mmCIF file with all atom_site columns, N, CA and C in Angstrom:
data_model
loop_
_atom_site.group_PDB
_atom_site.id
_atom_site.type_symbol
_atom_site.label_atom_id
_atom_site.label_alt_id
_atom_site.label_comp_id
_atom_site.label_asym_id
_atom_site.label_entity_id
_atom_site.label_seq_id
_atom_site.pdbx_PDB_ins_code
_atom_site.Cartn_x
_atom_site.Cartn_y
_atom_site.Cartn_z
_atom_site.occupancy
_atom_site.B_iso_or_equiv
_atom_site.pdbx_formal_charge
_atom_site.auth_seq_id
_atom_site.auth_comp_id
_atom_site.auth_asym_id
_atom_site.auth_atom_id
_atom_site.pdbx_PDB_model_num
ATOM 1   N N  . UNK A 1 1  ? -15.869 -1.250 -3.356  1.00 72.00 ? 28 UNK A N  1
ATOM 2   C CA . UNK A 1 1  ? -16.689 -2.490 -2.725  1.00 72.00 ? 28 UNK A CA 1
ATOM 3   C C  . UNK A 1 1  ? -16.473 -2.638 -1.265  1.00 72.00 ? 28 UNK A C  1
ATOM 4   N N  . UNK A 1 2  ? -17.394 -3.801 -0.623  1.00 74.00 ? 29 UNK A N  1
ATOM 5   C CA . UNK A 1 2  ? -16.916 -4.264 0.926   1.00 74.00 ? 29 UNK A CA 1
ATOM 6   C C  . UNK A 1 2  ? -15.448 -4.566 0.785   1.00 74.00 ? 29 UNK A C  1
ATOM 7   N N  . UNK A 1 3  ? -15.503 -5.802 -0.361  1.00 93.00 ? 30 UNK A N  1
ATOM 8   C CA . UNK A 1 3  ? -14.006 -6.195 0.111   1.00 93.00 ? 30 UNK A CA 1
ATOM 9   C C  . UNK A 1 3  ? -12.833 -5.524 0.378   1.00 93.00 ? 30 UNK A C  1
ATOM 10  N N  . UNK A 1 4  ? -12.231 -4.766 -0.992  1.00 92.00 ? 31 UNK A N  1
ATOM 11  C CA . UNK A 1 4  ? -11.532 -3.847 -0.648  1.00 92.00 ? 31 UNK A CA 1
ATOM 12  C C  . UNK A 1 4  ? -11.781 -2.894 0.125   1.00 92.00 ? 31 UNK A C  1
ATOM 13  N N  . UNK A 1 5  ? -12.357 -2.080 0.468   1.00 91.00 ? 32 UNK A N  1
ATOM 14  C CA . UNK A 1 5  ? -12.938 -1.479 2.167   1.00 91.00 ? 32 UNK A CA 1
ATOM 15  C C  . UNK A 1 5  ? -11.980 -2.677 3.152   1.00 91.00 ? 32 UNK A C  1
ATOM 16  N N  . UNK A 1 6  ? -12.393 -3.566 3.641   1.00 95.00 ? 33 UNK A N  1
ATOM 17  C CA . UNK A 1 6  ? -12.128 -4.593 4.386   1.00 95.00 ? 33 UNK A CA 1
ATOM 18  C C  . UNK A 1 6  ? -10.858 -4.896 4.274   1.00 95.00 ? 33 UNK A C  1
ATOM 19  N N  . UNK A 1 7  ? -9.883  -5.189 2.692   1.00 95.00 ? 34 UNK A N  1
ATOM 20  C CA . UNK A 1 7  ? -8.900  -5.149 2.773   1.00 95.00 ? 34 UNK A CA 1
ATOM 21  C C  . UNK A 1 7  ? -7.988  -3.967 3.477   1.00 95.00 ? 34 UNK A C  1
ATOM 22  N N  . UNK A 1 8  ? -8.888  -3.121 3.033   1.00 93.00 ? 35 UNK A N  1
ATOM 23  C CA . UNK A 1 8  ? -7.894  -1.693 3.055   1.00 93.00 ? 35 UNK A CA 1
ATOM 24  C C  . UNK A 1 8  ? -7.692  -1.203 4.530   1.00 93.00 ? 35 UNK A C  1
ATOM 25  N N  . UNK A 1 9  ? -9.016  -1.886 5.315   1.00 94.00 ? 36 UNK A N  1
ATOM 26  C CA . UNK A 1 9  ? -8.851  -1.708 6.855   1.00 94.00 ? 36 UNK A CA 1
ATOM 27  C C  . UNK A 1 9  ? -7.422  -2.532 7.113   1.00 94.00 ? 36 UNK A C  1
ATOM 28  N N  . UNK A 1 10 ? -7.697  -4.212 6.370   1.00 96.00 ? 37 UNK A N  1
ATOM 29  C CA . UNK A 1 10 ? -6.473  -4.903 7.100   1.00 96.00 ? 37 UNK A CA 1
ATOM 30  C C  . UNK A 1 10 ? -5.056  -4.635 7.047   1.00 96.00 ? 37 UNK A C  1
ATOM 31  N N  . UNK A 1 11 ? -5.040  -3.933 5.827   1.00 96.00 ? 38 UNK A N  1
ATOM 32  C CA . UNK A 1 11 ? -3.587  -3.627 6.016   1.00 96.00 ? 38 UNK A CA 1
ATOM 33  C C  . UNK A 1 11 ? -2.856  -1.918 6.417   1.00 96.00 ? 38 UNK A C  1
ATOM 34  N N  . UNK A 1 12 ? -4.195  -1.404 6.970   1.00 94.00 ? 39 UNK A N  1
ATOM 35  C CA . UNK A 1 12 ? -3.931  -0.342 7.903   1.00 94.00 ? 39 UNK A CA 1
ATOM 36  C C  . UNK A 1 12 ? -3.563  -1.360 9.403   1.00 94.00 ? 39 UNK A C  1
ATOM 37  N N  . UNK A 1 13 ? -4.577  -2.039 9.689   1.00 96.00 ? 40 UNK A N  1
ATOM 38  C CA . UNK A 1 13 ? -3.994  -2.908 10.928  1.00 96.00 ? 40 UNK A CA 1
ATOM 39  C C  . UNK A 1 13 ? -2.635  -3.071 10.991  1.00 96.00 ? 40 UNK A C  1
ATOM 40  N N  . UNK A 1 14 ? -2.332  -4.018 10.063  1.00 96.00 ? 41 UNK A N  1
ATOM 41  C CA . UNK A 1 14 ? -1.259  -5.032 9.592   1.00 96.00 ? 41 UNK A CA 1
ATOM 42  C C  . UNK A 1 14 ? -0.128  -3.529 10.688  1.00 96.00 ? 41 UNK A C  1
ATOM 43  N N  . UNK A 1 15 ? -0.086  -2.492 9.122   1.00 93.00 ? 42 UNK A N  1
ATOM 44  C CA . UNK A 1 15 ? 0.553   -1.298 9.837   1.00 93.00 ? 42 UNK A CA 1
ATOM 45  C C  . UNK A 1 15 ? 0.937   -0.723 10.731  1.00 93.00 ? 42 UNK A C  1
ATOM 46  N N  . UNK A 1 16 ? -0.196  -0.659 11.522  1.00 92.00 ? 43 UNK A N  1
ATOM 47  C CA . UNK A 1 16 ? -0.250  -0.361 12.722  1.00 92.00 ? 43 UNK A CA 1
ATOM 48  C C  . UNK A 1 16 ? 0.038   -1.224 14.083  1.00 92.00 ? 43 UNK A C  1
ATOM 49  N N  . UNK A 1 17 ? 0.655   -2.669 13.643  1.00 95.00 ? 44 UNK A N  1
ATOM 50  C CA . UNK A 1 17 ? 0.889   -3.330 14.793  1.00 95.00 ? 44 UNK A CA 1
ATOM 51  C C  . UNK A 1 17 ? 2.462   -3.661 14.328  1.00 95.00 ? 44 UNK A C  1
ATOM 52  N N  . UNK A 1 18 ? 2.739   -3.250 13.168  1.00 92.00 ? 45 UNK A N  1
ATOM 53  C CA . UNK A 1 18 ? 4.084   -3.249 12.673  1.00 92.00 ? 45 UNK A CA 1
ATOM 54  C C  . UNK A 1 18 ? 4.506   -4.881 12.032  1.00 92.00 ? 45 UNK A C  1
ATOM 55  N N  . UNK A 1 19 ? 3.298   -5.183 11.262  1.00 96.00 ? 46 UNK A N  1
ATOM 56  C CA . UNK A 1 19 ? 3.575   -6.490 10.708  1.00 96.00 ? 46 UNK A CA 1
ATOM 57  C C  . UNK A 1 19 ? 3.641   -5.817 8.889   1.00 96.00 ? 46 UNK A C  1
ATOM 58  N N  . UNK A 1 20 ? 4.302   -5.726 8.896   1.00 94.00 ? 47 UNK A N  1
ATOM 59  C CA . UNK A 1 20 ? 4.306   -4.630 7.648   1.00 94.00 ? 47 UNK A CA 1
ATOM 60  C C  . UNK A 1 20 ? 4.979   -5.898 6.609   1.00 94.00 ? 47 UNK A C  1
ATOM 61  N N  . UNK A 1 21 ? 5.657   -7.216 6.475   1.00 94.00 ? 48 UNK A N  1
ATOM 62  C CA . UNK A 1 21 ? 5.303   -7.406 5.134   1.00 94.00 ? 48 UNK A CA 1
ATOM 63  C C  . UNK A 1 21 ? 4.371   -8.277 5.076   1.00 94.00 ? 48 UNK A C  1
ATOM 64  N N  . UNK A 1 22 ? 3.441   -8.246 5.947   1.00 97.00 ? 49 UNK A N  1
ATOM 65  C CA . UNK A 1 22 ? 1.423   -8.380 5.694   1.00 97.00 ? 49 UNK A CA 1
ATOM 66  C C  . UNK A 1 22 ? 1.083   -6.998 5.134   1.00 97.00 ? 49 UNK A C  1
ATOM 67  N N  . UNK A 1 23 ? 1.255   -6.373 5.471   1.00 96.00 ? 50 UNK A N  1
ATOM 68  C CA . UNK A 1 23 ? 0.618   -5.246 5.398   1.00 96.00 ? 50 UNK A CA 1
ATOM 69  C C  . UNK A 1 23 ? 0.811   -4.491 3.727   1.00 96.00 ? 50 UNK A C  1
ATOM 70  N N  . UNK A 1 24 ? 2.250   -4.736 3.200   1.00 94.00 ? 51 UNK A N  1
ATOM 71  C CA . UNK A 1 24 ? 3.052   -4.754 1.839   1.00 94.00 ? 51 UNK A CA 1
ATOM 72  C C  . UNK A 1 24 ? 2.054   -5.610 1.045   1.00 94.00 ? 51 UNK A C  1
ATOM 73  N N  . UNK A 1 25 ? 1.975   -6.856 1.399   1.00 96.00 ? 52 UNK A N  1
ATOM 74  C CA . UNK A 1 25 ? 1.328   -7.558 0.272   1.00 96.00 ? 52 UNK A CA 1
ATOM 75  C C  . UNK A 1 25 ? -0.111  -7.184 0.016   1.00 96.00 ? 52 UNK A C  1
ATOM 76  N N  . UNK A 1 26 ? -0.962  -7.294 1.281   1.00 97.00 ? 53 UNK A N  1
ATOM 77  C CA . UNK A 1 26 ? -2.335  -6.691 0.866   1.00 97.00 ? 53 UNK A CA 1
ATOM 78  C C  . UNK A 1 26 ? -2.332  -5.692 0.413   1.00 97.00 ? 53 UNK A C  1
ATOM 79  N N  . UNK A 1 27 ? -1.642  -4.363 0.241   1.00 95.00 ? 54 UNK A N  1
ATOM 80  C CA . UNK A 1 27 ? -2.009  -3.548 -0.844  1.00 95.00 ? 54 UNK A CA 1
ATOM 81  C C  . UNK A 1 27 ? -0.823  -3.613 -2.283  1.00 95.00 ? 54 UNK A C  1
ATOM 82  N N  . UNK A 1 28 ? -0.161  -4.840 -2.221  1.00 94.00 ? 55 UNK A N  1
ATOM 83  C CA . UNK A 1 28 ? 0.284   -4.931 -3.433  1.00 94.00 ? 55 UNK A CA 1
ATOM 84  C C  . UNK A 1 28 ? -0.658  -5.581 -4.114  1.00 94.00 ? 55 UNK A C  1
ATOM 85  N N  . UNK A 1 29 ? -1.554  -6.461 -3.385  1.00 95.00 ? 56 UNK A N  1
ATOM 86  C CA . UNK A 1 29 ? -2.677  -7.258 -4.113  1.00 95.00 ? 56 UNK A CA 1
ATOM 87  C C  . UNK A 1 29 ? -3.913  -6.305 -4.409  1.00 95.00 ? 56 UNK A C  1
ATOM 88  N N  . UNK A 1 30 ? -4.134  -5.269 -3.719  1.00 95.00 ? 57 UNK A N  1
ATOM 89  C CA . UNK A 1 30 ? -4.932  -3.859 -3.729  1.00 95.00 ? 57 UNK A CA 1
ATOM 90  C C  . UNK A 1 30 ? -4.432  -3.450 -5.319  1.00 95.00 ? 57 UNK A C  1
ATOM 91  N N  . UNK A 1 31 ? -3.368  -3.308 -5.617  1.00 94.00 ? 58 UNK A N  1
ATOM 92  C CA . UNK A 1 31 ? -2.761  -2.440 -6.487  1.00 94.00 ? 58 UNK A CA 1
ATOM 93  C C  . UNK A 1 31 ? -2.857  -3.046 -8.013  1.00 94.00 ? 58 UNK A C  1
ATOM 94  N N  . UNK A 1 32 ? -2.665  -4.580 -7.719  1.00 94.00 ? 59 UNK A N  1
ATOM 95  C CA . UNK A 1 32 ? -2.849  -4.912 -8.610  1.00 94.00 ? 59 UNK A CA 1
ATOM 96  C C  . UNK A 1 32 ? -3.897  -5.358 -9.168  1.00 94.00 ? 59 UNK A C  1
ATOM 97  N N  . UNK A 1 33 ? -5.204  -5.266 -8.696  1.00 94.00 ? 60 UNK A N  1
ATOM 98  C CA . UNK A 1 33 ? -6.060  -5.517 -9.164  1.00 94.00 ? 60 UNK A CA 1
ATOM 99  C C  . UNK A 1 33 ? -6.910  -4.102 -9.796  1.00 94.00 ? 60 UNK A C  1
ATOM 100 N N  . UNK A 1 34 ? -6.545  -3.180 -9.512  1.00 93.00 ? 61 UNK A N  1
ATOM 101 C CA . UNK A 1 34 ? -6.809  -1.144 -9.322  1.00 93.00 ? 61 UNK A CA 1
ATOM 102 C C  . UNK A 1 34 ? -5.114  -0.808 -8.995  1.00 93.00 ? 61 UNK A C  1
ATOM 103 N N  . UNK A 1 35 ? -4.717  -0.707 -10.166 1.00 92.00 ? 62 UNK A N  1
ATOM 104 C CA . UNK A 1 35 ? -3.115  0.457  -10.228 1.00 92.00 ? 62 UNK A CA 1
ATOM 105 C C  . UNK A 1 35 ? -3.855  1.828  -10.355 1.00 92.00 ? 62 UNK A C  1
ATOM 106 N N  . UNK A 1 36 ? -4.761  2.380  -10.599 1.00 92.00 ? 63 UNK A N  1
ATOM 107 C CA . UNK A 1 36 ? -4.899  3.235  -10.032 1.00 92.00 ? 63 UNK A CA 1
ATOM 108 C C  . UNK A 1 36 ? -6.004  3.958  -8.870  1.00 92.00 ? 63 UNK A C  1
ATOM 109 N N  . UNK A 1 37 ? -5.509  3.093  -7.918  1.00 92.00 ? 64 UNK A N  1
ATOM 110 C CA . UNK A 1 37 ? -6.471  2.639  -6.828  1.00 92.00 ? 64 UNK A CA 1
ATOM 111 C C  . UNK A 1 37 ? -5.295  4.270  -5.697  1.00 92.00 ? 64 UNK A C  1
ATOM 112 N N  . UNK A 1 38 ? -5.828  5.391  -5.747  1.00 91.00 ? 65 UNK A N  1
ATOM 113 C CA . UNK A 1 38 ? -4.658  6.437  -4.979  1.00 91.00 ? 65 UNK A CA 1
ATOM 114 C C  . UNK A 1 38 ? -4.056  6.098  -3.543  1.00 91.00 ? 65 UNK A C  1
ATOM 115 N N  . UNK A 1 39 ? -5.776  5.285  -2.865  1.00 92.00 ? 66 UNK A N  1
ATOM 116 C CA . UNK A 1 39 ? -5.254  5.344  -0.951  1.00 92.00 ? 66 UNK A CA 1
ATOM 117 C C  . UNK A 1 39 ? -4.827  4.149  -1.289  1.00 92.00 ? 66 UNK A C  1
ATOM 118 N N  . UNK A 1 40 ? -4.034  3.062  -2.254  1.00 92.00 ? 67 UNK A N  1
ATOM 119 C CA . UNK A 1 40 ? -3.150  2.154  -1.714  1.00 92.00 ? 67 UNK A CA 1
ATOM 120 C C  . UNK A 1 40 ? -1.595  2.608  -2.226  1.00 92.00 ? 67 UNK A C  1
ATOM 121 N N  . UNK A 1 41 ? -1.538  3.144  -3.031  1.00 92.00 ? 68 UNK A N  1
ATOM 122 C CA . UNK A 1 41 ? -0.508  4.317  -3.353  1.00 92.00 ? 68 UNK A CA 1
ATOM 123 C C  . UNK A 1 41 ? 0.326   4.734  -2.213  1.00 92.00 ? 68 UNK A C  1
ATOM 124 N N  . UNK A 1 42 ? -1.082  5.808  -1.639  1.00 91.00 ? 69 UNK A N  1
ATOM 125 C CA . UNK A 1 42 ? -0.559  6.789  -0.853  1.00 91.00 ? 69 UNK A CA 1
ATOM 126 C C  . UNK A 1 42 ? 0.153   5.905  0.804   1.00 91.00 ? 69 UNK A C  1
ATOM 127 N N  . UNK A 1 43 ? -0.837  4.644  0.714   1.00 92.00 ? 70 UNK A N  1
ATOM 128 C CA . UNK A 1 43 ? -0.085  3.717  1.648   1.00 92.00 ? 70 UNK A CA 1
ATOM 129 C C  . UNK A 1 43 ? 0.723   2.912  2.118   1.00 92.00 ? 70 UNK A C  1
ATOM 130 N N  . UNK A 1 44 ? 0.971   2.178  0.650   1.00 92.00 ? 71 UNK A N  1
ATOM 131 C CA . UNK A 1 44 ? 2.376   2.230  0.638   1.00 92.00 ? 71 UNK A CA 1
ATOM 132 C C  . UNK A 1 44 ? 3.774   2.805  0.279   1.00 92.00 ? 71 UNK A C  1
ATOM 133 N N  . UNK A 1 45 ? 3.324   4.092  -0.110  1.00 89.00 ? 72 UNK A N  1
ATOM 134 C CA . UNK A 1 45 ? 4.637   5.209  0.016   1.00 89.00 ? 72 UNK A CA 1
ATOM 135 C C  . UNK A 1 45 ? 4.797   5.336  1.952   1.00 89.00 ? 72 UNK A C  1
ATOM 136 N N  . UNK A 1 46 ? 3.516   5.249  2.596   1.00 90.00 ? 73 UNK A N  1
ATOM 137 C CA . UNK A 1 46 ? 3.847   5.791  3.941   1.00 90.00 ? 73 UNK A CA 1
ATOM 138 C C  . UNK A 1 46 ? 4.468   4.216  4.603   1.00 90.00 ? 73 UNK A C  1
ATOM 139 N N  . UNK A 1 47 ? 3.948   2.960  4.044   1.00 91.00 ? 74 UNK A N  1
ATOM 140 C CA . UNK A 1 47 ? 4.820   1.850  4.738   1.00 91.00 ? 74 UNK A CA 1
ATOM 141 C C  . UNK A 1 47 ? 6.276   1.854  4.631   1.00 91.00 ? 74 UNK A C  1
ATOM 142 N N  . UNK A 1 48 ? 6.432   2.643  3.768   1.00 88.00 ? 75 UNK A N  1
ATOM 143 C CA . UNK A 1 48 ? 7.760   2.151  2.950   1.00 88.00 ? 75 UNK A CA 1
ATOM 144 C C  . UNK A 1 48 ? 8.816   3.304  3.361   1.00 88.00 ? 75 UNK A C  1
ATOM 145 N N  . UNK A 1 49 ? 8.132   4.567  4.058   1.00 89.00 ? 76 UNK A N  1
ATOM 146 C CA . UNK A 1 49 ? 8.504   5.118  4.669   1.00 89.00 ? 76 UNK A CA 1
ATOM 147 C C  . UNK A 1 49 ? 8.758   4.820  6.322   1.00 89.00 ? 76 UNK A C  1
ATOM 148 N N  . UNK A 1 50 ? 7.699   4.505  6.828   1.00 86.00 ? 77 UNK A N  1
ATOM 149 C CA . UNK A 1 50 ? 7.862   3.855  8.011   1.00 86.00 ? 77 UNK A CA 1
ATOM 150 C C  . UNK A 1 50 ? 9.022   2.785  8.376   1.00 86.00 ? 77 UNK A C  1
ATOM 151 N N  . UNK A 1 51 ? 9.749   2.100  7.062   1.00 84.00 ? 78 UNK A N  1
ATOM 152 C CA . UNK A 1 51 ? 10.656  0.795  7.024   1.00 84.00 ? 78 UNK A CA 1
ATOM 153 C C  . UNK A 1 51 ? 11.801  1.636  6.845   1.00 84.00 ? 78 UNK A C  1
ATOM 154 N N  . UNK A 1 52 ? 11.346  2.774  6.709   1.00 81.00 ? 79 UNK A N  1
ATOM 155 C CA . UNK A 1 52 ? 13.268  3.431  5.756   1.00 81.00 ? 79 UNK A CA 1
ATOM 156 C C  . UNK A 1 52 ? 13.352  3.347  4.951   1.00 81.00 ? 79 UNK A C  1
ATOM 157 N N  . UNK A 1 53 ? 12.808  2.691  3.609   1.00 70.00 ? 80 UNK A N  1
ATOM 158 C CA . UNK A 1 53 ? 12.963  2.494  2.464   1.00 70.00 ? 80 UNK A CA 1
ATOM 159 C C  . UNK A 1 53 ? 12.664  3.439  1.452   1.00 70.00 ? 80 UNK A C  1
ATOM 160 N N  . UNK A 1 54 ? 13.296  4.352  1.862   1.00 64.00 ? 81 UNK A N  1
ATOM 161 C CA . UNK A 1 54 ? 13.202  6.204  1.490   1.00 64.00 ? 81 UNK A CA 1
ATOM 162 C C  . UNK A 1 54 ? 13.285  5.623  -0.256  1.00 64.00 ? 81 UNK A C  1
ATOM 163 N N  . UNK A 1 55 ? 14.357  5.121  -0.828  1.00 66.00 ? 82 UNK A N  1
ATOM 164 C CA . UNK A 1 55 ? 14.347  4.520  -1.841  1.00 66.00 ? 82 UNK A CA 1
ATOM 165 C C  . UNK A 1 55 ? 12.939  3.920  -3.045  1.00 66.00 ? 82 UNK A C  1
ATOM 166 N N  . UNK A 1 56 ? 11.881  3.522  -1.976  1.00 65.00 ? 83 UNK A N  1
ATOM 167 C CA . UNK A 1 56 ? 11.535  2.785  -2.691  1.00 65.00 ? 83 UNK A CA 1
ATOM 168 C C  . UNK A 1 56 ? 10.050  4.000  -2.686  1.00 65.00 ? 83 UNK A C  1
ATOM 169 N N  . UNK A 1 57 ? 9.766   4.735  -2.264  1.00 59.00 ? 84 UNK A N  1
ATOM 170 C CA . UNK A 1 57 ? 9.109   5.891  -2.188  1.00 59.00 ? 84 UNK A CA 1
ATOM 171 C C  . UNK A 1 57 ? 9.360   6.513  -3.406  1.00 59.00 ? 84 UNK A C  1
ATOM 172 N N  . UNK A 1 58 ? 10.813  7.109  -3.131  1.00 54.00 ? 85 UNK A N  1
ATOM 173 C CA . UNK A 1 58 ? 11.157  7.908  -4.772  1.00 54.00 ? 85 UNK A CA 1
ATOM 174 C C  . UNK A 1 58 ? 11.065  7.555  -6.171  1.00 54.00 ? 85 UNK A C  1
ATOM 175 N N  . UNK A 1 59 ? 11.400  5.856  -5.955  1.00 59.00 ? 86 UNK A N  1
ATOM 176 C CA . UNK A 1 59 ? 11.104  4.959  -7.251  1.00 59.00 ? 86 UNK A CA 1
ATOM 177 C C  . UNK A 1 59 ? 9.593   5.166  -7.736  1.00 59.00 ? 86 UNK A C  1
ATOM 178 N N  . UNK A 1 60 ? 8.956   5.919  -8.303  1.00 52.00 ? 87 UNK A N  1
ATOM 179 C CA . UNK A 1 60 ? 7.738   5.908  -8.630  1.00 52.00 ? 87 UNK A CA 1
ATOM 180 C C  . UNK A 1 60 ? 7.139   5.236  -9.973  1.00 52.00 ? 87 UNK A C  1
ATOM 181 N N  . UNK A 1 61 ? 7.967   4.877  -10.126 1.00 45.00 ? 88 UNK A N  1
ATOM 182 C CA . UNK A 1 61 ? 8.412   4.156  -11.887 1.00 45.00 ? 88 UNK A CA 1
ATOM 183 C C  . UNK A 1 61 ? 6.668   3.448  -12.103 1.00 45.00 ? 88 UNK A C  1
ATOM 184 N N  . UNK A 1 62 ? 6.542   2.908  -10.728 1.00 58.00 ? 89 UNK A N  1
ATOM 185 C CA . UNK A 1 62 ? 5.220   1.894  -11.005 1.00 58.00 ? 89 UNK A CA 1
ATOM 186 C C  . UNK A 1 62 ? 3.512   2.581  -10.976 1.00 58.00 ? 89 UNK A C  1
ATOM 187 N N  . UNK A 1 63 ? 3.986   4.033  -10.021 1.00 58.00 ? 90 UNK A N  1
ATOM 188 C CA . UNK A 1 63 ? 2.819   4.546  -9.973  1.00 58.00 ? 90 UNK A CA 1
ATOM 189 C C  . UNK A 1 63 ? 2.112   5.428  -11.157 1.00 58.00 ? 90 UNK A C  1
ATOM 190 N N  . UNK A 1 64 ? 1.079   5.240  -11.403 1.00 57.00 ? 91 UNK A N  1
ATOM 191 C CA . UNK A 1 64 ? -0.073  5.873  -12.905 1.00 57.00 ? 91 UNK A CA 1
ATOM 192 C C  . UNK A 1 64 ? 0.528   7.078  -12.398 1.00 57.00 ? 91 UNK A C  1
ATOM 193 N N  . UNK A 1 65 ? 0.564   7.899  -13.193 1.00 53.00 ? 92 UNK A N  1
ATOM 194 C CA . UNK A 1 65 ? 0.807   9.203  -13.257 1.00 53.00 ? 92 UNK A CA 1
ATOM 195 C C  . UNK A 1 65 ? -0.568  9.836  -14.230 1.00 53.00 ? 92 UNK A C  1
ATOM 196 N N  . UNK A 1 66 ? -1.553  10.936 -13.644 1.00 51.00 ? 93 UNK A N  1
ATOM 197 C CA . UNK A 1 66 ? -2.299  11.318 -14.569 1.00 51.00 ? 93 UNK A CA 1
ATOM 198 C C  . UNK A 1 66 ? -2.158  12.132 -15.785 1.00 51.00 ? 93 UNK A C  1
ATOM 199 N N  . UNK A 1 67 ? -2.520  12.159 -16.782 1.00 47.00 ? 94 UNK A N  1
ATOM 200 C CA . UNK A 1 67 ? -2.077  12.536 -18.040 1.00 47.00 ? 94 UNK A CA 1
ATOM 201 C C  . UNK A 1 67 ? -2.344  14.057 -18.177 1.00 47.00 ? 94 UNK A C  1
#
């Protein structure tokens, strides 16, 4: 919906402006509402890579896997 799209765009803007904490908060909120939101997982992984948090990218136990 519109709200999710707006927050997705907000997370992208935060990430582009190196406001990583705010970007992560928005992404975590989106994923809490919809754990299977693939764009959210992809963006969160990219954010962690940008921040050099490679261990968080590799630790994908929270990401839902297709059956």
